[in-house]
Amino acid sequence: MLIQDGRIEQIAAHGSLLVGDQHLTDLGDTVLLPGLVDTHVHVNEPGRTEWEGFATATRAAAAGGVTTVIDMPLNSVPPTTTVEGLDAKRKTAEGQAWVDLGFWGGAIPGNTGDLEPLHTAGVFGFKSFLAPSGVDEFPHVEQADLESALAEQARIGALAIIHAEDPAVLAAAPQQPGVHYRDFLASRPDDAETAAVARLLDTARRTGARVHILHVSSAAVLPLLRQAREDGVRVTAETCPHYLTLAAEEVPDGDTAFKCCPPIRDESNRDALWAALAAGEFIAVVSDHSPSTPDLKLLKEYGGSGDFAAAWGGIASLQLGLPAIWTEARRRGHTLSDVVRWMSSGPASLVGLTGTKGSIAVGNDADLVAFDPDGEFAVQAAALHHRNPVTPYAGRTLTGAVRTTWLRGRVVDVDGEPTGRQITRS
Ligand SMILES: [Zn+2]
């Protein structure tokens, strides 16, 4: 492969000679992958930089083989619901990012008039919550707000990305605080997802909007998605490493590192998500990296109560998504090509970046990862580049190690030496 000016210039057969190369890199036995595209990351800066920030998030991304990060419109302050909010993010991110960055906007009650200016300013689409988001400055949309937001997005040609849990179903579910994971799981039932998805699909059908369901946790929504597609609704969906690799049965009491919304469900649900993934029903597997400080997680080792109901809901995994998925994918008979489709080319196509990101192709950005598919390592939360040392993967042994990451042809300065020899010819 010949890289010039940050782009892939030529791809040649093994052993053939490329003209014009001055600098050869031998990757040894590693596998070269296109850099991952993670379209679901909560960077939280400005405003909640103690939770995460552009410098820490993008450094973790680079170390994890993720070369493009699309940032969610919350939990930063201000949220990305106005052009001013977007400008604040861009200004703050300047000079801090180790990988390429993009931004989602937010559609909240009362900001329908902000969507077109944000769209023009370059956001990739608009996130809305159908149930409370967890932060006051990003309220969820009621049905009337959703109608107007989707109608406007259909008009301007924007992609609506939706957190689909239904607030009425959540309110009616048993609420039992405490350290038992099964009580938390009962408080966020499958029905909350299916009711919200059904309502969303109905609204999408009527408004003509293109919609994307974020972080599908319950396999019970899959038949609804299939039916909607058959009916011609423009709908895609994603799921996340934690729903595919963790299971409710193994969550220790009080270990709120595992808390996220919607929740990690049981093993049979996890198998059903894998079957759907294998069948091409998810366009992307993305992290939904949504960390907070250990005290807000109420973690017991930090003196917290371990109460699942009160702890911050969000999982930190940006640096670990690739090995977490590869570990489980390989066990289930999938290949690295499948993983690349789920975590690189799929998410790139979701956000319209196929011409520059998501594959090793002539003309694309030379965003590359030298990956050792057999490299094993034990996850130490404190050794990750995430700002806070909290992740449910702590202590797990994962297979698959990122050796070198390139962003537009440059080796990104991550920890760990490259395994390949670098030979400079001049
Ligand atoms: Zn999220």
Tab-separated table of C-alpha atoms and ligand atoms in Angstrom:
chain	number	residue	atom	x	y	z
A	1	MET	CA	0.000	0.000	0.000
A	2	LEU	CA	1.248	3.466	-0.861
A	3	ILE	CA	0.216	6.363	1.300
A	4	GLN	CA	0.612	9.911	0.115
A	5	ASP	CA	-0.620	13.126	1.716
A	6	GLY	CA	-2.567	11.151	4.288
A	7	ARG	CA	-4.520	9.165	1.699
A	8	ILE	CA	-4.275	5.673	0.343
A	9	GLU	CA	-2.716	6.182	-3.082
A	10	GLN	CA	-2.198	2.598	-4.284
A	11	ILE	CA	-2.870	-0.929	-3.082
A	12	ALA	CA	-0.673	-3.577	-4.680
A	13	ALA	CA	-0.535	-7.359	-4.616
A	14	HIS	CA	1.696	-8.943	-2.003
A	15	GLY	CA	5.342	-8.886	-3.044
A	16	SER	CA	4.914	-6.388	-5.867
A	17	LEU	CA	6.838	-3.156	-5.985
A	18	LEU	CA	5.272	0.206	-5.419
A	19	VAL	CA	6.863	3.141	-7.159
A	20	GLY	CA	7.644	6.301	-5.298
A	21	ASP	CA	7.849	4.943	-1.787
A	22	GLN	CA	10.518	6.370	0.472
A	23	HIS	CA	9.508	4.872	3.777
A	24	LEU	CA	8.563	1.239	4.286
A	25	THR	CA	6.815	-0.197	7.294
A	26	ASP	CA	6.934	-3.927	7.938
A	27	LEU	CA	3.975	-4.935	10.109
A	28	GLY	CA	5.210	-8.407	10.932
A	29	ASP	CA	2.391	-10.824	11.620
A	30	THR	CA	-0.199	-8.225	12.523
A	31	VAL	CA	-3.348	-7.678	10.472
A	32	LEU	CA	-3.980	-4.287	8.943
A	33	LEU	CA	-7.495	-3.001	9.557
A	34	PRO	CA	-9.167	0.241	8.590
A	35	GLY	CA	-9.403	2.516	11.622
A	36	LEU	CA	-12.624	2.080	13.560
A	37	VAL	CA	-15.397	4.660	13.332
A	38	ASP	CA	-17.195	5.127	16.647
A	39	THR	CA	-20.327	7.162	16.065
A	40	HIS	CA	-21.495	6.981	19.678
A	41	VAL	CA	-19.152	8.640	22.165
A	42	HIS	CA	-19.980	11.010	25.012
A	43	VAL	CA	-16.901	13.219	25.356
A	44	ASN	CA	-18.656	15.498	27.905
A	45	GLU	CA	-16.448	18.546	27.283
A	46	PRO	CA	-16.939	21.421	27.909
A	47	GLY	CA	-18.863	21.382	31.164
A	48	ARG	CA	-18.296	17.873	32.495
A	49	THR	CA	-14.655	17.444	31.598
A	50	GLU	CA	-14.042	15.637	34.877
A	51	TRP	CA	-16.141	12.793	33.396
A	52	GLU	CA	-14.068	12.654	30.185
A	53	GLY	CA	-12.668	15.183	27.724
A	54	PHE	CA	-11.401	15.539	24.171
A	55	ALA	CA	-7.770	14.836	25.072
A	56	THR	CA	-8.459	11.715	27.151
A	57	ALA	CA	-11.277	10.352	24.986
A	58	THR	CA	-9.397	10.673	21.712
A	59	ARG	CA	-6.177	9.303	23.193
A	60	ALA	CA	-8.139	6.281	24.437
A	61	ALA	CA	-9.718	6.023	20.994
A	62	ALA	CA	-6.333	5.987	19.243
A	63	ALA	CA	-5.027	3.346	21.645
A	64	GLY	CA	-8.125	1.261	20.924
A	65	GLY	CA	-7.850	1.502	17.128
A	66	VAL	CA	-10.639	4.069	16.754
A	67	THR	CA	-9.623	6.818	14.327
A	68	THR	CA	-12.940	8.645	13.959
A	69	VAL	CA	-15.105	9.681	16.890
A	70	ILE	CA	-18.523	11.290	16.545
A	71	ASP	CA	-19.398	13.046	19.775
A	72	MET	CA	-22.870	12.988	21.320
A	73	PRO	CA	-24.656	16.306	21.991
A	74	LEU	CA	-24.866	15.654	25.757
A	75	ASN	CA	-23.525	15.550	28.601
A	76	SER	CA	-21.457	18.590	27.779
A	77	VAL	CA	-22.546	22.004	28.997
A	78	PRO	CA	-23.758	23.593	26.843
A	79	PRO	CA	-25.285	20.664	24.949
A	80	THR	CA	-25.014	20.721	21.140
A	81	THR	CA	-28.555	21.971	20.622
A	82	THR	CA	-27.632	25.344	19.107
A	83	VAL	CA	-24.928	26.553	16.724
A	84	GLU	CA	-23.361	28.355	19.703
A	85	GLY	CA	-23.151	25.038	21.521
A	86	LEU	CA	-21.500	23.425	18.496
A	87	ASP	CA	-19.021	26.301	18.222
A	88	ALA	CA	-18.170	25.909	21.917
A	89	LYS	CA	-17.378	22.228	21.364
A	90	ARG	CA	-15.297	22.839	18.265
A	91	LYS	CA	-13.336	25.596	19.975
A	92	THR	CA	-12.701	23.447	23.048
A	93	ALA	CA	-11.657	20.425	20.985
A	94	GLU	CA	-9.169	22.399	18.904
A	95	GLY	CA	-5.619	21.184	19.384
A	96	GLN	CA	-6.695	18.409	21.760
A	97	ALA	CA	-7.789	15.613	19.457
A	98	TRP	CA	-5.628	12.574	18.685
A	99	VAL	CA	-8.139	11.256	16.124
A	100	ASP	CA	-10.669	12.772	13.727
A	101	LEU	CA	-13.746	14.215	15.380
A	102	GLY	CA	-17.286	14.961	14.320
A	103	PHE	CA	-20.387	16.076	16.186
A	104	TRP	CA	-24.018	15.102	16.524
A	105	GLY	CA	-26.592	17.794	17.236
A	106	GLY	CA	-29.481	17.407	19.640
A	107	ALA	CA	-33.224	17.783	19.041
A	108	ILE	CA	-34.953	18.781	22.276
A	109	PRO	CA	-38.307	20.426	23.034
A	110	GLY	CA	-38.370	23.935	21.584
A	111	ASN	CA	-35.259	23.853	19.362
A	112	THR	CA	-36.799	22.778	16.047
A	113	GLY	CA	-35.725	26.148	14.645
A	114	ASP	CA	-32.097	25.381	15.506
A	115	LEU	CA	-31.946	22.157	13.501
A	116	GLU	CA	-31.444	23.608	10.044
A	117	PRO	CA	-28.644	26.009	11.115
A	118	LEU	CA	-26.930	23.154	12.966
A	119	HIS	CA	-27.328	20.886	9.942
A	120	THR	CA	-25.763	23.572	7.737
A	121	ALA	CA	-22.959	23.997	10.287
A	122	GLY	CA	-22.021	20.349	9.814
A	123	VAL	CA	-23.532	18.098	12.464
A	124	PHE	CA	-24.106	14.504	11.358
A	125	GLY	CA	-27.720	14.379	12.551
A	126	PHE	CA	-29.779	14.900	15.670
A	127	LYS	CA	-30.168	12.901	18.820
A	128	SER	CA	-33.398	12.830	20.783
A	129	PHE	CA	-34.411	10.979	23.918
A	130	LEU	CA	-37.891	9.519	24.271
A	131	ALA	CA	-37.318	9.110	28.039
A	132	PRO	CA	-35.402	11.331	30.507
A	133	SER	CA	-31.732	11.562	29.509
A	134	GLY	CA	-30.235	11.806	32.974
A	135	VAL	CA	-29.195	15.465	32.638
A	136	ASP	CA	-31.551	18.428	33.039
A	137	GLU	CA	-30.181	20.534	30.181
A	138	PHE	CA	-31.107	17.842	27.627
A	139	PRO	CA	-34.830	17.131	28.173
A	140	HIS	CA	-36.597	14.299	26.391
A	141	VAL	CA	-39.158	14.862	23.650
A	142	GLU	CA	-42.865	14.244	24.145
A	143	GLN	CA	-44.820	12.952	21.150
A	144	ALA	CA	-45.658	16.459	19.818
A	145	ASP	CA	-41.975	17.488	20.015
A	146	LEU	CA	-40.944	14.278	18.261
A	147	GLU	CA	-43.434	14.912	15.450
A	148	SER	CA	-42.107	18.397	14.803
A	149	ALA	CA	-38.455	17.349	15.110
A	150	LEU	CA	-38.875	14.439	12.682
A	151	ALA	CA	-40.914	16.499	10.228
A	152	GLU	CA	-38.196	19.150	10.200
A	153	GLN	CA	-35.453	16.543	9.805
A	154	ALA	CA	-37.312	14.950	6.910
A	155	ARG	CA	-37.519	18.391	5.310
A	156	ILE	CA	-33.811	19.211	5.679
A	157	GLY	CA	-32.605	15.654	4.997
A	158	ALA	CA	-31.071	15.006	8.410
A	159	LEU	CA	-30.653	11.696	10.226
A	160	ALA	CA	-32.600	11.366	13.499
A	161	ILE	CA	-30.850	9.187	16.091
A	162	ILE	CA	-33.028	8.115	18.965
A	163	HIS	CA	-32.650	6.818	22.514
A	164	ALA	CA	-35.715	4.601	22.514
A	165	GLU	CA	-37.139	3.803	25.947
A	166	ASP	CA	-40.734	4.729	26.740
A	167	PRO	CA	-41.192	6.917	29.841
A	168	ALA	CA	-44.692	5.583	30.629
A	169	VAL	CA	-43.483	1.971	30.615
A	170	LEU	CA	-40.497	2.920	32.776
A	171	ALA	CA	-42.761	4.746	35.236
A	172	ALA	CA	-45.029	1.709	35.538
A	173	ALA	CA	-42.154	-0.739	36.073
A	174	PRO	CA	-41.235	-1.855	39.611
A	175	GLN	CA	-38.700	0.510	41.152
A	176	GLN	CA	-36.634	-1.271	43.770
A	177	PRO	CA	-33.412	0.555	44.633
A	178	GLY	CA	-30.408	-1.320	45.936
A	179	VAL	CA	-27.402	-3.417	45.003
A	180	HIS	CA	-29.234	-6.248	43.218
A	181	TYR	CA	-28.809	-6.079	39.452
A	182	ARG	CA	-32.025	-8.044	38.837
A	183	ASP	CA	-34.024	-5.225	40.489
A	184	PHE	CA	-32.431	-2.649	38.223
A	185	LEU	CA	-33.107	-4.857	35.189
A	186	ALA	CA	-36.785	-5.144	36.180
A	187	SER	CA	-37.003	-1.350	36.332
A	188	ARG	CA	-36.026	-1.046	32.622
A	189	PRO	CA	-37.997	-3.869	30.945
A	190	ASP	CA	-37.911	-4.948	27.294
A	191	ASP	CA	-41.351	-3.379	26.876
A	192	ALA	CA	-39.862	0.072	27.438
A	193	GLU	CA	-37.771	-0.425	24.306
A	194	THR	CA	-40.450	-2.057	22.171
A	195	ALA	CA	-43.075	0.578	23.056
A	196	ALA	CA	-40.667	3.401	22.259
A	197	VAL	CA	-39.477	1.831	19.006
A	198	ALA	CA	-43.045	1.148	17.878
A	199	ARG	CA	-44.016	4.772	18.524
A	200	LEU	CA	-40.897	6.058	16.805
A	201	LEU	CA	-41.408	3.879	13.725
A	202	ASP	CA	-44.987	5.024	13.452
A	203	THR	CA	-43.843	8.657	13.593
A	204	ALA	CA	-41.067	8.018	11.070
A	205	ARG	CA	-43.562	6.354	8.737
A	206	ARG	CA	-45.851	9.389	8.855
A	207	THR	CA	-43.154	12.092	8.630
A	208	GLY	CA	-40.858	10.305	6.167
A	209	ALA	CA	-37.841	10.932	8.402
A	210	ARG	CA	-34.777	8.705	8.305
A	211	VAL	CA	-34.294	7.282	11.803
A	212	HIS	CA	-31.582	5.330	13.582
A	213	ILE	CA	-32.205	3.449	16.838
A	214	LEU	CA	-29.316	3.906	19.241
A	215	HIS	CA	-27.961	1.168	21.510
A	216	VAL	CA	-30.543	-1.572	20.990
A	217	SER	CA	-30.377	-3.706	24.107
A	218	SER	CA	-33.544	-5.789	23.797
A	219	ALA	CA	-33.798	-8.358	21.009
A	220	ALA	CA	-37.573	-7.914	21.277
A	221	VAL	CA	-37.322	-4.812	19.076
A	222	LEU	CA	-35.864	-6.756	16.138
A	223	PRO	CA	-39.193	-7.970	14.676
A	224	LEU	CA	-40.470	-4.374	14.742
A	225	LEU	CA	-37.428	-3.218	12.783
A	226	ARG	CA	-37.825	-6.005	10.222
A	227	GLN	CA	-41.475	-5.172	9.669
A	228	ALA	CA	-40.764	-1.452	9.345
A	229	ARG	CA	-38.063	-2.082	6.748
A	230	GLU	CA	-40.455	-4.254	4.791
A	231	ASP	CA	-42.924	-1.380	4.908
A	232	GLY	CA	-40.319	0.970	3.464
A	233	VAL	CA	-39.502	2.932	6.627
A	234	ARG	CA	-35.931	4.234	6.479
A	235	VAL	CA	-34.614	2.796	9.725
A	236	THR	CA	-31.235	1.520	10.888
A	237	ALA	CA	-30.089	0.324	14.297
A	238	GLU	CA	-26.934	-0.145	16.301
A	239	THR	CA	-25.946	-2.186	19.313
A	240	CYS	CA	-22.951	-1.973	21.632
A	241	PRO	CA	-20.076	-4.158	22.849
A	242	HIS	CA	-21.540	-4.429	26.361
A	243	TYR	CA	-24.838	-5.886	25.123
A	244	LEU	CA	-22.933	-8.401	22.993
A	245	THR	CA	-20.248	-9.428	25.461
A	246	LEU	CA	-21.708	-9.053	28.967
A	247	ALA	CA	-24.835	-10.588	30.483
A	248	ALA	CA	-27.128	-9.852	33.421
A	249	GLU	CA	-26.359	-13.231	35.013
A	250	GLU	CA	-22.736	-12.257	35.565
A	251	VAL	CA	-23.164	-8.741	36.967
A	252	PRO	CA	-22.006	-8.807	40.590
A	253	ASP	CA	-24.285	-7.216	43.167
A	254	GLY	CA	-23.336	-3.569	43.694
A	255	ASP	CA	-21.002	-3.393	40.679
A	256	THR	CA	-22.451	-0.273	39.122
A	257	ALA	CA	-19.682	-0.135	36.489
A	258	PHE	CA	-22.182	-2.357	34.599
A	259	LYS	CA	-25.054	0.127	34.804
A	260	CYS	CA	-26.259	1.598	31.535
A	261	CYS	CA	-29.631	2.473	30.015
A	262	PRO	CA	-31.108	0.506	28.416
A	263	PRO	CA	-29.600	-2.237	30.569
A	264	ILE	CA	-27.449	-5.281	29.836
A	265	ARG	CA	-29.971	-8.136	29.593
A	266	ASP	CA	-29.744	-11.911	29.957
A	267	GLU	CA	-27.706	-14.472	28.039
A	268	SER	CA	-30.506	-15.622	25.757
A	269	ASN	CA	-31.112	-12.018	24.741
A	270	ARG	CA	-27.397	-11.645	24.040
A	271	ASP	CA	-27.501	-14.698	21.744
A	272	ALA	CA	-30.444	-13.196	19.883
A	273	LEU	CA	-28.520	-9.936	19.376
A	274	TRP	CA	-25.597	-11.929	17.927
A	275	ALA	CA	-27.946	-13.735	15.551
A	276	ALA	CA	-29.318	-10.396	14.367
A	277	LEU	CA	-25.820	-8.993	13.988
A	278	ALA	CA	-24.788	-11.997	11.904
A	279	ALA	CA	-27.896	-11.522	9.748
A	280	GLY	CA	-26.964	-7.912	8.989
A	281	GLU	CA	-29.734	-6.329	11.053
A	282	PHE	CA	-27.403	-3.860	12.785
A	283	ILE	CA	-25.537	-1.303	10.718
A	284	ALA	CA	-23.035	-0.663	13.497
A	285	VAL	CA	-21.524	-1.791	16.769
A	286	VAL	CA	-20.423	1.330	18.615
A	287	SER	CA	-19.265	1.964	22.148
A	288	ASP	CA	-21.809	4.362	23.691
A	289	HIS	CA	-18.810	5.340	25.814
A	290	SER	CA	-20.500	7.336	28.576
A	291	PRO	CA	-18.270	7.591	31.620
A	292	SER	CA	-18.627	9.629	34.769
A	293	THR	CA	-16.538	10.088	37.882
A	294	PRO	CA	-16.307	7.060	40.231
A	295	ASP	CA	-18.260	8.875	42.958
A	296	LEU	CA	-21.271	9.397	40.659
A	297	LYS	CA	-21.086	5.696	39.806
A	298	LEU	CA	-21.518	5.088	43.577
A	299	LEU	CA	-18.866	2.402	43.318
A	300	LYS	CA	-18.294	0.488	46.497
A	301	GLU	CA	-14.500	0.601	46.214
A	302	TYR	CA	-14.796	4.393	46.252
A	303	GLY	CA	-17.034	4.388	49.324
A	304	GLY	CA	-20.290	4.446	47.348
A	305	SER	CA	-23.487	2.545	48.094
A	306	GLY	CA	-23.469	0.362	44.958
A	307	ASP	CA	-27.117	1.321	44.439
A	308	PHE	CA	-28.010	0.593	40.809
A	309	ALA	CA	-31.032	2.903	40.855
A	310	ALA	CA	-29.072	5.989	41.923
A	311	ALA	CA	-25.746	5.399	40.122
A	312	TRP	CA	-24.885	7.211	36.886
A	313	GLY	CA	-25.949	5.064	33.919
A	314	GLY	CA	-23.181	4.772	31.375
A	315	ILE	CA	-20.403	2.390	30.415
A	316	ALA	CA	-16.804	3.307	29.682
A	317	SER	CA	-15.324	1.187	26.892
A	318	LEU	CA	-13.975	3.395	24.098
A	319	GLN	CA	-10.478	1.881	24.269
A	320	LEU	CA	-11.781	-1.687	24.628
A	321	GLY	CA	-14.539	-2.068	22.047
A	322	LEU	CA	-12.397	-3.772	19.408
A	323	PRO	CA	-10.817	-6.462	21.627
A	324	ALA	CA	-14.079	-6.996	23.528
A	325	ILE	CA	-16.000	-7.646	20.323
A	326	TRP	CA	-13.187	-9.640	18.706
A	327	THR	CA	-12.881	-11.910	21.753
A	328	GLU	CA	-16.554	-12.833	21.582
A	329	ALA	CA	-16.880	-12.725	17.782
A	330	ARG	CA	-14.063	-15.220	17.307
A	331	ARG	CA	-15.568	-17.549	19.879
A	332	ARG	CA	-18.792	-17.457	17.880
A	333	GLY	CA	-17.069	-18.208	14.562
A	334	HIS	CA	-16.966	-14.725	13.066
A	335	THR	CA	-14.015	-13.224	11.202
A	336	LEU	CA	-12.139	-9.941	11.440
A	337	SER	CA	-13.878	-8.895	8.222
A	338	ASP	CA	-17.179	-9.135	10.082
A	339	VAL	CA	-15.777	-7.002	12.902
A	340	VAL	CA	-14.556	-4.402	10.408
A	341	ARG	CA	-17.999	-4.298	8.819
A	342	TRP	CA	-19.686	-3.770	12.202
A	343	MET	CA	-17.195	-1.302	13.669
A	344	SER	CA	-15.671	0.570	10.739
A	345	SER	CA	-17.419	0.454	7.349
A	346	GLY	CA	-20.918	0.158	8.850
A	347	PRO	CA	-20.742	3.187	11.125
A	348	ALA	CA	-18.925	5.141	8.373
A	349	SER	CA	-21.841	4.498	6.041
A	350	LEU	CA	-24.328	5.481	8.752
A	351	VAL	CA	-22.858	8.983	8.859
A	352	GLY	CA	-22.083	9.293	5.150
A	353	LEU	CA	-18.289	8.965	5.455
A	354	THR	CA	-17.845	5.951	3.185
A	355	GLY	CA	-15.797	7.978	0.673
A	356	THR	CA	-13.117	8.864	3.248
A	357	LYS	CA	-13.363	6.484	6.228
A	358	GLY	CA	-14.249	2.911	7.091
A	359	SER	CA	-12.278	0.898	4.551
A	360	ILE	CA	-8.828	0.337	3.098
A	361	ALA	CA	-9.521	1.689	-0.357
A	362	VAL	CA	-7.712	3.920	-2.817
A	363	GLY	CA	-8.656	7.520	-2.147
A	364	ASN	CA	-9.693	6.960	1.447
A	365	ASP	CA	-7.888	8.493	4.404
A	366	ALA	CA	-5.001	6.299	5.544
A	367	ASP	CA	-6.595	5.601	8.932
A	368	LEU	CA	-5.150	2.228	9.785
A	369	VAL	CA	-4.680	-0.196	12.655
A	370	ALA	CA	-2.060	-2.913	12.992
A	371	PHE	CA	-3.950	-5.483	15.032
A	372	ASP	CA	-2.641	-8.646	16.636
A	373	PRO	CA	-5.650	-10.994	16.640
A	374	ASP	CA	-3.981	-13.384	19.088
A	375	GLY	CA	-2.578	-10.836	21.547
A	376	GLU	CA	-4.067	-11.408	24.986
A	377	PHE	CA	-4.168	-8.904	27.786
A	378	ALA	CA	-5.874	-8.447	31.130
A	379	VAL	CA	-7.827	-5.207	31.418
A	380	GLN	CA	-6.534	-2.876	34.099
A	381	ALA	CA	-8.928	0.048	34.390
A	382	ALA	CA	-6.261	2.430	35.702
A	383	ALA	CA	-3.956	1.676	32.763
A	384	LEU	CA	-6.523	2.818	30.167
A	385	HIS	CA	-6.422	6.330	28.755
A	386	HIS	CA	-10.021	7.035	29.804
A	387	ARG	CA	-10.075	9.854	32.343
A	388	ASN	CA	-11.682	7.714	35.048
A	389	PRO	CA	-10.551	4.188	35.950
A	390	VAL	CA	-14.005	2.604	35.794
A	391	THR	CA	-15.076	-0.049	33.299
A	392	PRO	CA	-17.054	-3.283	33.584
A	393	TYR	CA	-14.288	-5.017	31.607
A	394	ALA	CA	-11.810	-4.550	34.463
A	395	GLY	CA	-10.079	-7.842	35.260
A	396	ARG	CA	-11.234	-9.578	32.073
A	397	THR	CA	-8.767	-11.163	29.708
A	398	LEU	CA	-9.420	-9.997	26.177
A	399	THR	CA	-7.974	-11.277	22.923
A	400	GLY	CA	-6.801	-8.877	20.266
A	401	ALA	CA	-4.283	-6.098	20.726
A	402	VAL	CA	-3.910	-2.827	18.874
A	403	ARG	CA	-0.216	-2.437	18.046
A	404	THR	CA	-0.089	0.721	15.939
A	405	THR	CA	-2.695	3.241	14.892
A	406	TRP	CA	-2.297	5.627	11.958
A	407	LEU	CA	-4.406	8.694	11.411
A	408	ARG	CA	-4.267	9.984	7.845
A	409	GLY	CA	-0.924	8.274	7.351
A	410	ARG	CA	0.751	9.417	10.563
A	411	VAL	CA	1.488	7.058	13.421
A	412	VAL	CA	-0.595	8.346	16.281
A	413	ASP	CA	1.541	8.689	19.355
A	414	VAL	CA	0.032	5.991	21.520
A	415	ASP	CA	1.666	4.011	24.275
A	416	GLY	CA	3.428	0.797	23.308
A	417	GLU	CA	6.027	0.333	20.618
A	418	PRO	CA	4.967	-0.844	17.155
A	419	THR	CA	5.784	-4.500	16.582
A	420	GLY	CA	6.923	-3.934	12.991
A	421	ARG	CA	10.359	-2.701	11.955
A	422	GLN	CA	10.501	0.712	10.432
A	423	ILE	CA	13.041	1.110	7.651
A	424	THR	CA	13.757	4.530	6.291
A	425	ARG	CA	15.199	4.723	2.790
A	426	SER	CA	16.235	8.077	1.544
B	1	ZN	ZN	-25.199	7.372	24.561
